[in-house]
C-alpha positions as MATLAB code, in Angstrom:
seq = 'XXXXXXXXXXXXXXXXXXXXXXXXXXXXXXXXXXXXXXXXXXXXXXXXXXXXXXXXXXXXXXXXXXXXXXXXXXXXXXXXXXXXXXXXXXXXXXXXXXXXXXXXXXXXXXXXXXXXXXXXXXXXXXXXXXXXXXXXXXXXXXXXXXXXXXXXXXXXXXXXXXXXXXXXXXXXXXXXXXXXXXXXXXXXXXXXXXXXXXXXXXXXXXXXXXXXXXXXXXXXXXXXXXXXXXXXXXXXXXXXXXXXXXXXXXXXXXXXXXXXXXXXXXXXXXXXX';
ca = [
      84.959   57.660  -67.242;
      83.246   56.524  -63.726;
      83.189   58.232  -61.342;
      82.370   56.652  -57.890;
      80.622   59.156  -55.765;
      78.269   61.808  -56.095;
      76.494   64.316  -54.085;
      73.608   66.296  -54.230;
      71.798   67.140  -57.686;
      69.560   69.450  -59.171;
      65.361   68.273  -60.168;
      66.039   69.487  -63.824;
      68.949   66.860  -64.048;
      67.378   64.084  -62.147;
      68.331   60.812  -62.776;
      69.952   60.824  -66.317;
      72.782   63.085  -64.846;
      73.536   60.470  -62.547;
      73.696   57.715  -64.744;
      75.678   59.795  -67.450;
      78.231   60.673  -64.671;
      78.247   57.114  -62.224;
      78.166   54.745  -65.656;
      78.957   55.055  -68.847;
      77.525   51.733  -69.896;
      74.324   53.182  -69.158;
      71.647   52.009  -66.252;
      67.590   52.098  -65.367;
      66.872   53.852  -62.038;
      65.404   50.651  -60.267;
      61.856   50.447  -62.255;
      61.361   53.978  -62.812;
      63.301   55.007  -66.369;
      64.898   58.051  -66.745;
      66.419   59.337  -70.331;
      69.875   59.642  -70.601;
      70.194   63.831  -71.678;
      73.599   63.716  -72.835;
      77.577   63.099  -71.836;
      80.521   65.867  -71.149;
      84.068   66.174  -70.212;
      86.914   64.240  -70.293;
      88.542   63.609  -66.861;
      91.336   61.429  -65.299;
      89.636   60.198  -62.415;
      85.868   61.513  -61.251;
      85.219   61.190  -57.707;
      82.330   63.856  -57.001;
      79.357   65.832  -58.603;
      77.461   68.574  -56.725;
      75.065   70.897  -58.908;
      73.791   74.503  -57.406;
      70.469   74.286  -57.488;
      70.036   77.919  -57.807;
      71.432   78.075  -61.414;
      71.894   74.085  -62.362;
      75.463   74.559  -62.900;
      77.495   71.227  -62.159;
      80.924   71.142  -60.436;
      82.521   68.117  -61.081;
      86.242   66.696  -59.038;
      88.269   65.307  -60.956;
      90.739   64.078  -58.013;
      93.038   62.718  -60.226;
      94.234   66.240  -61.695;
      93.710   67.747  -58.287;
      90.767   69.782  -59.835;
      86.987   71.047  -59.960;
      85.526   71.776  -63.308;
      82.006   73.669  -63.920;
      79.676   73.096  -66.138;
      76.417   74.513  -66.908;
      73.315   72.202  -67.108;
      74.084   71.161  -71.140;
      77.252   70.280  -70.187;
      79.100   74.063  -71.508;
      81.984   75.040  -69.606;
      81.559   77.914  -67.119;
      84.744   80.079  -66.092;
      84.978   80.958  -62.175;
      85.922   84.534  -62.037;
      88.289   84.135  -60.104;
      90.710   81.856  -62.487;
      89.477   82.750  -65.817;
      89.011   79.045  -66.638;
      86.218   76.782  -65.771;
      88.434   75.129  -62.897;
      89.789   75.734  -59.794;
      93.424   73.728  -59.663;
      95.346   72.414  -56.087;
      92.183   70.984  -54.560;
      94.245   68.086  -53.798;
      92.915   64.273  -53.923;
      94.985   60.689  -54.809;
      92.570   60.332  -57.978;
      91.726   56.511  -56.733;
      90.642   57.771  -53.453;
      87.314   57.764  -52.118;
      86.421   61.670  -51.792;
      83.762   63.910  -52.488;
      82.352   67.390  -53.231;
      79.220   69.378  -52.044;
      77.680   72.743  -53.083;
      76.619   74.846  -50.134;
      72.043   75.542  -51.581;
      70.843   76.763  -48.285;
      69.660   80.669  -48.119;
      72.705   81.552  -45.729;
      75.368   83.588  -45.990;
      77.608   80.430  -47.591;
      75.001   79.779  -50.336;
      77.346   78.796  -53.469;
      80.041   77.711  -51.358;
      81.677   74.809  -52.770;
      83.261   72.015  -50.086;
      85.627   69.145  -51.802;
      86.728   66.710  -48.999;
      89.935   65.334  -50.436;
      91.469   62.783  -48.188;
      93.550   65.044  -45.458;
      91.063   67.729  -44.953;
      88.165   70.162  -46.545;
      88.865   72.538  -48.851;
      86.504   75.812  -48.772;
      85.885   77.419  -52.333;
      83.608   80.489  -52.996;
      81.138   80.037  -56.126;
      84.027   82.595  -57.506;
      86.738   79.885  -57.010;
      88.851   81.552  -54.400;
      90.149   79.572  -51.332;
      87.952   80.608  -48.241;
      89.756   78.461  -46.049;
      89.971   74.741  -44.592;
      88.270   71.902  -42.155;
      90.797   69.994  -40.263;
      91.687   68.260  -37.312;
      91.222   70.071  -34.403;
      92.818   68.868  -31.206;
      90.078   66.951  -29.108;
      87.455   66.622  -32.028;
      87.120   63.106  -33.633;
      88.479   62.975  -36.711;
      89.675   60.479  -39.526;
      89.932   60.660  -43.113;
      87.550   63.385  -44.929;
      86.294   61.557  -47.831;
      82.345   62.431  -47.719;
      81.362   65.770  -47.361;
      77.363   67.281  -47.371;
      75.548   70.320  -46.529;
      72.094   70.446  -45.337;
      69.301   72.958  -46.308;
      70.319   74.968  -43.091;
      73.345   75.450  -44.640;
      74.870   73.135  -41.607;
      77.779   71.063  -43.017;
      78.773   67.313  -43.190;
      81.919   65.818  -42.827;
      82.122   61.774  -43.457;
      85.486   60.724  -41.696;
      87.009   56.816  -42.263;
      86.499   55.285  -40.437;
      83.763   55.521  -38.025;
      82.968   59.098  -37.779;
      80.765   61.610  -38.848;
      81.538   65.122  -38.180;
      78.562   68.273  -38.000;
      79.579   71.905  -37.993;
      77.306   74.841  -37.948;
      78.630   78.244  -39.409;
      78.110   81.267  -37.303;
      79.365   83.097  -40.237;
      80.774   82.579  -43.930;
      83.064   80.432  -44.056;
      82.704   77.592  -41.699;
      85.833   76.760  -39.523;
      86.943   74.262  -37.074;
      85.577   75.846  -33.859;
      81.603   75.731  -35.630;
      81.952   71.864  -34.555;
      78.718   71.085  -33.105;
      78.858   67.265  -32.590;
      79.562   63.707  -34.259;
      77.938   60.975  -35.312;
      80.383   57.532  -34.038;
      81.049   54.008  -34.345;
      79.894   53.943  -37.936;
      81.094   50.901  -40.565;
      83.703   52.639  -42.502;
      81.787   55.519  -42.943;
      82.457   57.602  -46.467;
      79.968   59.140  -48.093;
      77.275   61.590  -46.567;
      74.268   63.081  -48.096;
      71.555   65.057  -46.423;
      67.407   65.051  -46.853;
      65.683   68.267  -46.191;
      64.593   66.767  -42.830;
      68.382   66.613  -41.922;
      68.142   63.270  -41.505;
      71.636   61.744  -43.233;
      72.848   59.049  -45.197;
      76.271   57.517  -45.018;
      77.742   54.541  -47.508;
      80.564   52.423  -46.503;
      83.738   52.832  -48.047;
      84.135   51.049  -51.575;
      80.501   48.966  -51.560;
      78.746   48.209  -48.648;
      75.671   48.911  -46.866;
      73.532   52.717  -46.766;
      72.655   53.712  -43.661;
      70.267   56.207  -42.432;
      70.551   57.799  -39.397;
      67.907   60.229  -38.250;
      68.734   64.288  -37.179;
      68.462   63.457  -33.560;
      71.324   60.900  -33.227;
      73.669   64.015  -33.200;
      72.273   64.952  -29.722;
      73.439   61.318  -28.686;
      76.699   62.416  -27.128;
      79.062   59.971  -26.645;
      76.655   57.336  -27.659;
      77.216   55.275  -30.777;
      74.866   55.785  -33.212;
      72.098   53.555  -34.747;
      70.353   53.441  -38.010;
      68.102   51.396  -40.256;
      69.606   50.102  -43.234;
      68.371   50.619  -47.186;
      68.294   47.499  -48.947;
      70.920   46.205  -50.878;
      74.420   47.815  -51.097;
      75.625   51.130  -52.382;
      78.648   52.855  -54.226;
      77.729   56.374  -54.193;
      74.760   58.310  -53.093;
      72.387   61.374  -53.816;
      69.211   62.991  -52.240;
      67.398   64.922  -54.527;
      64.981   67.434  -52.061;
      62.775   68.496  -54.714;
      59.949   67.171  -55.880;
      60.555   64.081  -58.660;
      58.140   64.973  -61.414;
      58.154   61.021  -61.714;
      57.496   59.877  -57.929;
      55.781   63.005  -56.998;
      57.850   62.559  -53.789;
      60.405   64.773  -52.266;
      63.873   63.757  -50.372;
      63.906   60.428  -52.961;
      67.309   58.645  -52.688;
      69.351   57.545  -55.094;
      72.007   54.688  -54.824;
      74.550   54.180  -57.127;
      75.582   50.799  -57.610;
      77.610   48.950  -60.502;
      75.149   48.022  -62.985;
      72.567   50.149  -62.136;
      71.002   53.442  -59.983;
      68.353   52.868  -57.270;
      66.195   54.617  -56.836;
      63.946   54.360  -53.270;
      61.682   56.855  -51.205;
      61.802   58.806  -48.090;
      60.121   56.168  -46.391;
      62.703   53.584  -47.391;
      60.783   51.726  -50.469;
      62.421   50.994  -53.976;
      60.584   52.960  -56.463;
];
């Protein structure tokens, strides 16, 4: 199993979660070492992980059966209540496309709200499984194809739209719809992948392998203006931010790059650790 993006993750996984999930084969993060824990699941085709912070539980989408599974942080199966199984079936997804899942950890009224972006639109799940609703194309709103999604500490979400666009929608109550569309970021390199820092600043992969960008909080003021961001080194797969503190780094907001052979891992500041 390999699966090719992932999304936010808890402090007590850290890295070894990662690398169990992004590569079986096993990897280092960069020079910083992090013990593999342990394996789970069996899937068809993995294309997101999101944990909850709040309880370490890990929701993995399995695109290719059109599902999310849960997990608990050893890997246990945890039934939504309500299915009555640990998964939540007809999320949709091609199973070799590039999507992607996010858990809603802000203190809002969405907290545990789960978001799978799965090609033609966002699917809205409550932490008890049930179908809240949908993010889709709404006339006069850039759009594209959701394949990233994120959620920032504000509870503000993310969507990462191939290819060039980066959608931001605020909730004014639970659960975020169309009209909560606050602004975008544009002209982006086949933009797919999104992750959020606690500053708000965001991260965005291109689609397959290419560069990471970083683009700062204000650039979604920039109306109409394309945005502009400073590159992390090398080239990226899939990416994380992990907000808490790294018992390792002692820094907060590190990110982590997912590549073939290996996990990088670098700092707020931009350095490889």
């Amino acid at each position: 199993m390999r699966a090719r993006k992932l999304a936010a993750k808890a402090a007590t996984l850290a890295c070894a979660l990662i690398v169990g999930l992004l590569f079986v084969s096993g990897s280092a993060c960069a020079a910083v070492t992090h013990n593999l824990l342990s394996t789970f699941g069996s899937f068809s085709s993995v294309q997101g992980v999101a944990v909850d912070q709040s309880t370490g539980d890990v929701y993995v989408y399995d695109a290719g059966a059109g599902k999310v599974f849960k997990f608990d942080a050893s890997g246990a199966p945890v039934n939504f209540s309500s299915t009555g199984t640990n998964a939540i079936e007809g999320v949709g997804g091609a199973g070799e496309a590039e999507d992607e899942i996010a858990v809603d950890n802000s203190a809002g009224s969405a907290k545990g709200d789960i978001y799978v972006a799965n090609g033609s639109h966002v699917g809205i799940y409550g932490a008890d499984g049930k179908s809240l609703g949908e993010l889709t194309e709404e006339a006069g709103k850039p759009w594209g194809k959701p394949c990233g999604v994120a959620v920032d500490p504000s509870g503000s979400v993310y969507v990462g739209l191939y290819p060039e666009h980066v959608n931001k929608y605020t909730p004014a109550a639970n659960p975020v719809v169309d009209a909560d569309y606050v602004s975008s970021l544009w002209k982006l390199n086949s933009v797919c992948n999104v992750v959020v820092d606690s500053a708000g600043s965001l991260y965005a992969d291109s689609w397959s392998e290419g560069p990471v960008t970083k683009y700062e909080a204000l650039q979604f003021s920039l109306i109409e203006t394309p945005a502009s961001g400073s590159e992390v080194p090398g080239s990226g797969r899939s990416i994380a931010v992990d907000t808490a503190t790294d018992p390792v780094t002692k820094t907060a907001d590190d990110l982590y790059v997912g590549r073939y052979t290996e996990v990088a891992q670098f700092e707020p500041a931009g350095g490889l650790i």
